[in-house]
Short mmCIF file of C-alpha atoms and ligand atoms in Angstrom, two decimals:
data_model
loop_
_atom_site.label_atom_id
_atom_site.label_comp_id
_atom_site.label_asym_id
_atom_site.label_seq_id
_atom_site.Cartn_x
_atom_site.Cartn_y
_atom_site.Cartn_z
CA MET A 9 11.02 -19.26 1.84
CA THR A 10 7.61 -18.75 3.48
CA VAL A 11 7.00 -15.09 4.14
CA ARG A 12 5.15 -14.64 7.53
CA VAL A 13 3.00 -11.44 7.21
CA GLY A 14 1.81 -9.49 10.22
CA PHE A 15 -0.99 -6.91 10.38
CA LEU A 16 -1.37 -3.72 12.31
CA GLY A 17 -5.03 -2.83 11.96
CA ALA A 18 -7.77 -5.37 11.21
CA GLY A 19 -10.47 -3.20 9.48
CA LEU A 20 -11.77 -3.21 5.98
CA ILE A 21 -8.56 -2.81 3.98
CA ALA A 22 -6.76 -5.40 6.13
CA HIS A 23 -9.26 -7.94 5.02
CA PHE A 24 -8.88 -6.85 1.42
CA HIS A 25 -5.10 -7.46 1.61
CA ALA A 26 -5.50 -10.71 3.40
CA LEU A 27 -7.79 -11.91 0.53
CA GLY A 28 -5.14 -10.75 -1.95
CA LEU A 29 -2.45 -12.68 -0.13
CA HIS A 30 -4.71 -15.66 0.13
CA GLU A 31 -5.46 -15.67 -3.62
CA SER A 32 -1.86 -15.13 -4.67
CA ALA A 33 0.30 -18.08 -5.65
CA GLU A 34 3.07 -16.93 -3.27
CA ASP A 35 4.48 -18.90 -0.35
CA VAL A 36 2.91 -16.74 2.42
CA ALA A 37 1.60 -17.35 5.96
CA PHE A 38 -0.46 -15.12 8.31
CA ALA A 39 1.56 -14.28 11.44
CA GLY A 40 0.20 -11.87 14.19
CA VAL A 41 -2.56 -9.32 13.98
CA TYR A 42 -3.03 -6.44 16.43
CA ASP A 43 -5.90 -3.97 16.58
CA PRO A 44 -6.99 -2.05 19.72
CA ASP A 45 -10.54 -2.96 18.63
CA ARG A 46 -10.35 -6.47 20.08
CA SER A 47 -13.39 -7.80 18.28
CA ARG A 48 -11.94 -6.77 14.92
CA ALA A 49 -8.60 -8.36 15.71
CA LYS A 50 -10.29 -11.56 16.82
CA GLU A 51 -12.43 -11.70 13.64
CA PHE A 52 -9.40 -11.21 11.48
CA ALA A 53 -7.36 -13.86 13.42
CA THR A 54 -10.12 -16.45 13.21
CA GLY A 55 -10.97 -15.67 9.55
CA TRP A 56 -7.35 -15.85 8.26
CA GLY A 57 -5.66 -18.15 10.77
CA ALA A 58 -3.50 -15.38 12.18
CA THR A 59 -2.18 -15.13 15.77
CA LEU A 60 -4.24 -12.80 17.95
CA CYS A 61 -1.75 -10.40 19.51
CA THR A 62 -2.42 -8.18 22.55
CA THR A 63 0.24 -5.59 21.78
CA GLU A 64 1.74 -3.90 18.72
CA ALA A 65 5.13 -5.24 19.66
CA GLU A 66 3.89 -8.83 19.52
CA ALA A 67 2.58 -8.41 16.02
CA PHE A 68 5.95 -6.94 14.89
CA ASP A 69 7.83 -9.73 16.75
CA GLU A 70 6.01 -12.57 14.89
CA CYS A 71 6.59 -11.54 11.26
CA ASP A 72 8.97 -11.26 8.29
CA ALA A 73 7.02 -8.35 6.74
CA VAL A 74 4.27 -6.13 8.04
CA TYR A 75 1.10 -4.43 6.71
CA ILE A 76 0.18 -1.13 8.20
CA CYS A 77 -3.63 -0.84 7.83
CA THR A 78 -4.59 1.53 10.56
CA TRP A 79 -6.22 4.91 10.19
CA THR A 80 -3.82 7.40 8.58
CA SER A 81 -2.44 9.34 11.53
CA GLU A 82 -0.87 6.12 12.98
CA HIS A 83 0.96 5.22 9.81
CA ASP A 84 4.21 7.20 10.38
CA ARG A 85 4.76 6.01 13.91
CA LEU A 86 4.27 2.37 12.94
CA VAL A 87 6.48 2.60 9.84
CA ASP A 88 9.26 4.02 12.16
CA GLU A 89 8.86 0.92 14.23
CA ALA A 90 9.06 -1.33 11.22
CA CYS A 91 12.26 0.48 10.07
CA ALA A 92 13.84 0.09 13.52
CA ARG A 93 13.27 -3.63 13.16
CA ARG A 94 14.45 -3.61 9.56
CA LEU A 95 11.12 -5.18 8.46
CA PRO A 96 9.77 -4.97 4.91
CA VAL A 97 6.60 -2.81 5.07
CA PHE A 98 3.41 -2.35 3.08
CA CYS A 99 1.67 0.83 4.27
CA GLU A 100 -1.72 1.98 3.12
CA LYS A 101 -2.40 5.25 1.35
CA PRO A 102 -2.46 8.11 2.23
CA LEU A 103 1.00 7.50 3.70
CA ALA A 104 0.47 10.41 6.15
CA VAL A 105 -1.82 13.31 6.98
CA ASP A 106 0.38 15.71 4.98
CA ALA A 107 3.22 15.74 2.35
CA PRO A 108 6.17 16.58 4.68
CA ARG A 109 5.33 13.61 6.85
CA ALA A 110 4.92 11.39 3.81
CA SER A 111 8.35 12.55 2.50
CA ALA A 112 9.93 11.78 5.92
CA MET A 113 8.45 8.32 5.75
CA ALA A 114 10.01 7.72 2.23
CA ASP A 115 13.36 8.88 3.71
CA ALA A 116 13.00 6.55 6.65
CA VAL A 117 12.36 3.34 4.62
CA GLU A 118 15.22 4.21 2.23
CA ARG A 119 17.55 4.87 5.13
CA ALA A 120 16.60 1.56 6.75
CA GLY A 121 16.98 -0.22 3.30
CA VAL A 122 13.70 -2.09 3.75
CA VAL A 123 11.44 -3.33 0.90
CA ASN A 124 8.57 -0.90 0.86
CA GLN A 125 5.20 -0.60 -0.99
CA VAL A 126 2.30 1.71 -0.65
CA GLY A 127 -1.31 0.92 -1.26
CA LEU A 128 -1.80 3.00 -4.43
CA LEU A 129 -3.56 0.03 -5.94
CA LEU A 130 -4.65 1.65 -9.20
CA ARG A 131 -1.11 1.08 -10.47
CA TYR A 132 -2.26 -2.61 -10.88
CA SER A 133 -5.62 -1.80 -12.47
CA PRO A 134 -6.21 -3.16 -16.01
CA ALA A 135 -8.50 -0.21 -16.91
CA PHE A 136 -5.96 2.50 -15.91
CA GLY A 137 -3.02 0.53 -17.20
CA PHE A 138 -4.69 0.29 -20.61
CA LEU A 139 -5.60 3.98 -20.45
CA ARG A 140 -1.90 4.79 -20.01
CA HIS A 141 -1.06 2.56 -22.94
CA LEU A 142 -3.64 4.23 -25.19
CA ILE A 143 -2.50 7.78 -24.22
CA ARG A 144 1.20 6.90 -24.74
CA ASP A 145 0.53 5.43 -28.24
CA PRO A 146 2.06 8.03 -30.66
CA VAL A 147 -0.96 7.63 -32.95
CA ALA A 148 -3.06 9.35 -30.27
CA GLY A 149 -1.20 12.65 -30.35
CA ARG A 150 -0.87 14.92 -27.35
CA VAL A 151 -3.38 15.13 -24.56
CA MET A 152 -5.57 18.24 -25.09
CA SER A 153 -8.23 17.80 -22.37
CA LEU A 154 -9.02 15.46 -19.49
CA THR A 155 -12.02 15.07 -17.08
CA PHE A 156 -11.58 12.89 -14.04
CA ARG A 157 -14.44 12.31 -11.63
CA ASN A 158 -14.23 10.22 -8.48
CA ASP A 159 -17.30 9.75 -6.24
CA GLN A 160 -18.13 7.74 -3.23
CA TYR A 161 -20.75 7.94 -0.41
CA ILE A 162 -19.12 9.53 2.58
CA PRO A 163 -17.51 6.58 4.32
CA VAL A 164 -18.47 7.46 7.91
CA GLN A 165 -21.54 5.29 7.05
CA GLY A 166 -22.52 2.16 5.22
CA MET A 167 -20.03 -0.68 4.84
CA TYR A 168 -17.08 1.58 5.84
CA ALA A 169 -18.71 2.97 9.02
CA SER A 170 -15.44 4.60 9.99
CA ASP A 171 -15.77 7.48 12.42
CA TRP A 172 -12.18 8.35 11.95
CA ARG A 173 -12.81 9.53 8.36
CA GLY A 174 -14.86 12.34 9.90
CA ASP A 175 -12.01 13.37 12.27
CA ARG A 176 -9.27 15.61 10.78
CA GLU A 177 -6.79 14.54 13.51
CA ARG A 178 -6.86 10.92 12.36
CA ALA A 179 -7.78 11.36 8.63
CA GLY A 180 -5.86 14.56 7.92
CA ALA A 181 -8.58 15.90 5.56
CA GLY A 182 -11.50 14.79 3.53
CA THR A 183 -12.37 13.29 0.13
CA LEU A 184 -9.30 14.59 -1.76
CA LEU A 185 -6.57 13.27 0.66
CA GLU A 186 -8.40 10.21 1.95
CA HIS A 187 -9.82 8.92 -1.41
CA SER A 188 -8.62 10.89 -4.43
CA ILE A 189 -4.90 10.61 -3.67
CA HIS A 190 -5.29 7.41 -5.82
CA ASP A 191 -6.57 9.58 -8.73
CA LEU A 192 -3.63 12.03 -8.69
CA ASP A 193 -1.11 9.19 -8.60
CA ILE A 194 -2.73 7.39 -11.53
CA LEU A 195 -3.39 10.62 -13.46
CA GLU A 196 0.31 11.65 -13.48
CA HIS A 197 1.30 8.01 -14.11
CA ALA A 198 -0.86 7.92 -17.29
CA VAL A 199 -0.52 11.47 -18.55
CA GLY A 200 2.55 13.01 -17.08
CA PRO A 201 3.17 15.75 -14.57
CA LEU A 202 0.69 18.42 -13.66
CA HIS A 203 2.20 21.92 -13.75
CA SER A 204 -0.23 23.98 -11.70
CA VAL A 205 -3.57 23.58 -9.90
CA SER A 206 -6.49 25.85 -9.06
CA SER A 207 -8.91 24.30 -6.61
CA ARG A 208 -12.23 25.04 -4.86
CA SER A 209 -13.79 23.02 -1.92
CA ALA A 210 -17.08 22.68 -0.18
CA ASN A 211 -18.22 21.10 3.04
CA PHE A 212 -21.90 19.86 3.06
CA HIS A 213 -21.63 17.51 6.02
CA GLY A 214 -20.23 20.08 8.40
CA LEU A 215 -17.37 17.88 9.68
CA ASP A 216 -14.52 20.18 10.70
CA GLY A 217 -11.67 20.11 8.17
CA ILE A 218 -13.29 17.29 6.18
CA GLU A 219 -14.17 18.66 2.79
CA ASP A 220 -16.72 16.63 0.89
CA SER A 221 -16.59 18.26 -2.59
CA MET A 222 -13.41 19.43 -4.27
CA ALA A 223 -12.90 20.60 -7.80
CA THR A 224 -9.59 21.41 -9.55
CA VAL A 225 -8.58 22.86 -12.85
CA PHE A 226 -4.98 21.87 -13.79
CA ASP A 227 -2.63 22.27 -16.63
CA LEU A 228 -0.27 19.58 -17.74
CA GLU A 229 3.48 20.16 -18.17
CA GLY A 230 3.13 18.59 -21.63
CA GLY A 231 0.37 21.07 -22.64
CA GLY A 232 -3.35 20.43 -22.20
CA VAL A 233 -5.78 21.26 -19.43
CA GLY A 234 -8.01 19.20 -17.22
CA VAL A 235 -10.58 19.05 -14.44
CA HIS A 236 -10.68 16.74 -11.46
CA THR A 237 -13.65 16.37 -9.12
CA SER A 238 -13.82 14.44 -5.87
CA ILE A 239 -17.16 13.98 -4.06
CA TRP A 240 -18.30 12.31 -0.81
CA HIS A 241 -22.19 12.25 -1.24
CA ASP A 242 -24.99 10.35 0.50
CA VAL A 243 -26.26 7.94 -2.22
CA LEU A 244 -25.52 4.75 -0.24
CA GLU A 245 -26.94 2.61 -3.16
CA ARG A 246 -24.07 3.83 -5.39
CA PRO A 247 -20.72 1.99 -5.36
CA SER A 248 -17.54 3.99 -5.32
CA LEU A 249 -16.95 4.94 -9.01
CA ARG A 250 -14.46 6.75 -11.24
CA ARG A 251 -14.97 8.03 -14.74
CA VAL A 252 -12.22 9.50 -16.91
CA GLU A 253 -12.62 11.04 -20.35
CA VAL A 254 -9.54 12.10 -22.37
CA PHE A 255 -9.34 14.02 -25.60
CA CYS A 256 -5.98 13.49 -27.34
CA GLU A 257 -5.36 15.22 -30.67
CA ARG A 258 -6.40 12.07 -32.60
CA ARG A 259 -8.05 9.77 -30.00
CA HIS A 260 -10.99 9.94 -27.61
CA ILE A 261 -10.92 7.61 -24.60
CA VAL A 262 -13.36 6.86 -21.81
CA VAL A 263 -12.64 4.77 -18.77
CA GLU A 264 -15.52 3.70 -16.43
CA ASN A 265 -15.03 1.78 -13.16
CA ASP A 266 -11.80 1.40 -11.33
CA TRP A 267 -10.56 -1.97 -12.38
CA THR A 268 -12.45 -3.99 -15.07
CA GLY A 269 -13.49 -1.15 -17.32
CA PRO A 270 -15.08 -0.77 -19.87
CA VAL A 271 -12.43 1.24 -21.62
CA THR A 272 -13.75 2.76 -24.88
CA TRP A 273 -11.74 4.55 -27.50
CA LEU A 274 -12.13 6.04 -30.90
CA THR A 275 -9.15 6.92 -33.07
CA SER A 276 -9.39 9.08 -36.14
CA GLY A 277 -9.79 6.95 -39.24
CA SER A 278 -10.96 3.88 -37.20
CA GLN A 279 -14.08 2.31 -35.64
CA GLU A 280 -14.83 2.77 -31.95
CA ARG A 281 -13.39 -0.07 -29.74
CA ARG A 282 -14.44 -1.29 -26.30
CA LEU A 283 -12.77 -3.71 -23.86
CA GLU A 284 -13.88 -4.89 -20.51
CA GLY A 285 -13.16 -7.68 -17.95
CA THR A 286 -11.06 -10.64 -19.08
CA GLU A 287 -10.75 -9.23 -22.62
CA LEU A 288 -9.26 -6.12 -21.16
CA VAL A 289 -6.85 -8.08 -18.95
CA ALA A 290 -5.73 -10.13 -22.04
CA ALA A 291 -5.20 -6.90 -24.04
CA CYS A 292 -3.05 -5.52 -21.18
CA ARG A 293 -0.93 -8.67 -21.11
CA GLY A 294 -0.57 -8.44 -24.95
CA ALA A 295 0.62 -4.88 -24.70
CA ASP A 296 3.01 -5.54 -21.72
CA VAL A 297 0.81 -3.45 -19.37
CA PRO A 298 1.56 -4.60 -15.83
CA VAL A 299 -1.60 -5.90 -14.09
CA GLY A 300 -2.15 -8.28 -11.29
CA ASN A 301 -2.31 -8.81 -7.56
CA PRO A 302 -0.46 -6.02 -5.55
CA ASP A 303 -0.20 -8.27 -2.50
CA GLY A 304 1.37 -11.10 -4.42
CA ALA A 305 3.86 -8.64 -5.91
CA PHE A 306 4.80 -7.34 -2.47
CA VAL A 307 5.49 -10.79 -1.06
CA ARG A 308 7.41 -11.75 -4.11
CA SER A 309 9.62 -8.65 -3.64
CA VAL A 310 10.09 -9.51 0.05
CA ALA A 311 11.09 -13.09 -0.72
CA ALA A 312 13.52 -11.93 -3.40
CA GLY A 313 14.79 -8.93 -1.43
CA SER A 314 14.09 -6.86 -4.58
CA PRO A 315 12.37 -3.45 -4.80
CA ALA A 316 8.54 -3.45 -4.63
CA SER A 317 6.24 -1.03 -6.51
CA PRO A 318 4.81 1.49 -6.08
CA THR A 319 7.23 2.71 -3.34
CA PHE A 320 6.79 5.19 -0.55
CA ARG A 321 8.81 7.53 -2.74
CA ASP A 322 6.29 7.21 -5.52
CA ALA A 323 3.54 8.26 -3.10
CA VAL A 324 5.32 11.58 -2.09
CA ARG A 325 4.41 13.24 -5.42
CA PRO A 326 0.57 12.70 -5.16
CA HIS A 327 0.93 13.96 -1.56
CA ARG A 328 2.56 17.08 -2.88
CA LEU A 329 -0.28 17.57 -5.44
CA VAL A 330 -2.88 17.15 -2.75
CA ASP A 331 -1.17 19.71 -0.51
CA ALA A 332 -0.95 22.15 -3.42
CA MET A 333 -4.71 21.72 -4.07
CA TYR A 334 -5.59 22.40 -0.42
CA ARG A 335 -3.38 25.50 -0.52
CA SER A 336 -5.13 26.75 -3.65
CA ALA A 337 -8.61 26.01 -2.15
CA ALA A 338 -7.61 27.93 1.00
CA THR A 339 -7.32 31.04 -1.24
CA SER A 340 -10.49 30.31 -3.24
CA GLY A 341 -8.62 28.98 -6.25
CA ALA A 342 -5.42 31.01 -6.67
CA PRO A 343 -3.17 28.86 -8.98
CA VAL A 344 -0.43 26.98 -7.20
CA VAL A 345 2.52 25.67 -9.17
CA VAL A 346 3.30 22.11 -7.95
CA ALA A 347 6.88 21.81 -6.67
N1 NAD B 414 -5.92 1.35 -0.95
C1 NAD B 414 -7.13 1.55 -0.91
O1 NAD B 414 -7.89 1.47 -1.87
C2 NAD B 414 -7.76 1.85 0.49
C3 NAD B 414 -9.17 1.52 0.70
C4 NAD B 414 -9.60 1.74 1.99
C5 NAD B 414 -8.85 2.24 2.99
N2 NAD B 414 -7.54 2.57 2.77
C6 NAD B 414 -6.68 3.08 3.75
O2 NAD B 414 -6.47 2.11 4.72
C7 NAD B 414 -6.30 2.63 6.08
C8 NAD B 414 -7.33 1.91 6.92
O3 NAD B 414 -8.68 2.06 6.34
P1 NAD B 414 -9.86 1.06 6.60
O4 NAD B 414 -10.94 1.27 5.68
O5 NAD B 414 -9.39 -0.30 6.80
O6 NAD B 414 -10.37 1.55 8.06
P2 NAD B 414 -11.07 0.78 9.24
O7 NAD B 414 -11.70 1.75 10.12
O8 NAD B 414 -11.94 -0.28 8.63
O9 NAD B 414 -9.83 0.05 10.04
C9 NAD B 414 -8.82 0.78 10.62
C10 NAD B 414 -8.41 -0.03 11.91
O10 NAD B 414 -7.15 0.50 12.40
C11 NAD B 414 -7.24 0.23 13.80
N3 NAD B 414 -6.17 0.92 14.50
C12 NAD B 414 -6.04 2.20 14.83
N4 NAD B 414 -4.87 2.48 15.45
C13 NAD B 414 -4.13 1.28 15.44
C14 NAD B 414 -2.89 0.80 15.90
N5 NAD B 414 -2.01 1.63 16.50
N6 NAD B 414 -2.55 -0.44 15.80
C15 NAD B 414 -3.39 -1.36 15.21
N7 NAD B 414 -4.63 -1.02 14.75
C16 NAD B 414 -5.01 0.24 14.85
C17 NAD B 414 -8.63 0.67 14.19
O11 NAD B 414 -9.07 0.14 15.41
C18 NAD B 414 -9.42 0.05 13.03
O12 NAD B 414 -10.03 -1.22 13.31
C19 NAD B 414 -6.55 4.11 5.90
O13 NAD B 414 -5.34 4.81 5.84
C20 NAD B 414 -7.34 4.24 4.54
O14 NAD B 414 -7.06 5.48 3.96
C21 NAD B 414 -6.99 2.29 1.54
#
């Protein structure tokens, strides 16, 4: 069965998913695309062979599954529409501008019984998948300390040039919600639940409600402590980058870059090891670490009518962590236990 995929929103991430679909080996076709920015919709339609739609309804009418790739504040309304039509739905992260709305969206797709997937793409990353594998190896021992840094130039400029990321009504908040929700999802996926958080934030760019520097000290339910920092700076020459350093009782691990590594680790009694690129992917496959193309995986689930991953429900927890961090920052760092 050919899955006809429609797009609401034709910006940066829509093109990224279109490329993922194009590169997947799945039986997929582009259906309609709608964006109120007509030039963007036209460019997407021309580039990917999609039908240019003049209304949202037309884009929904044309497809078997829909991608919601608009700015964040539009996600919940459009997901409701997909549910009303019983359409499988891929929605970008953050699901919503706050955790209660994200939770309501997870309820809605479950009530409608539709295949659903959220754009928490790091779940498919070889670097983070292998990190999880190394941490869970009993040889490593328990996690004692973790440092997670995520930095990006503030995306109201450069290749993103998105004014909505400077508008709290449409983005919800700044660097933590908009960018680092990925980090919190993959952090808990790799290491286990955070117990409490103590956060501080700063706002250098002066955009109302859009923090551009956020730091959190956290403790893990399994023991151990960590620090997370999220920064939107102005070094336009620097790509968006993450760096994670983990000390387990008997293993030290460093991950650089989001996808291809390198991942470097040293276990007591052994030599340091380092994997990157295709070697890292091969090691993931050998260790049964899921890696691959999230768009191909979504279409496969739609065709089979089977659950996709990660689901909207998976996204609720990182939303709760983000909300807890903002609550802590509002009181200059009082610890908040994450519900
Ligand atoms: N998973 C990831 O790694 C990742 C990366 C980038 C962005 N995102 C998320 O994807 C979403 C979009 O980000 P982007 O970088 O593509 O932004 P963008 O500004 O490039 O594109 C967003 C587009 O949505 C359109 N739009 C707004 N309301 C609409 C509606 N009702 N119907 C159709 N189109 C509408 C806008 O006109 C704009 O063209 C955001 O939620 C963002 O957080 C996720």
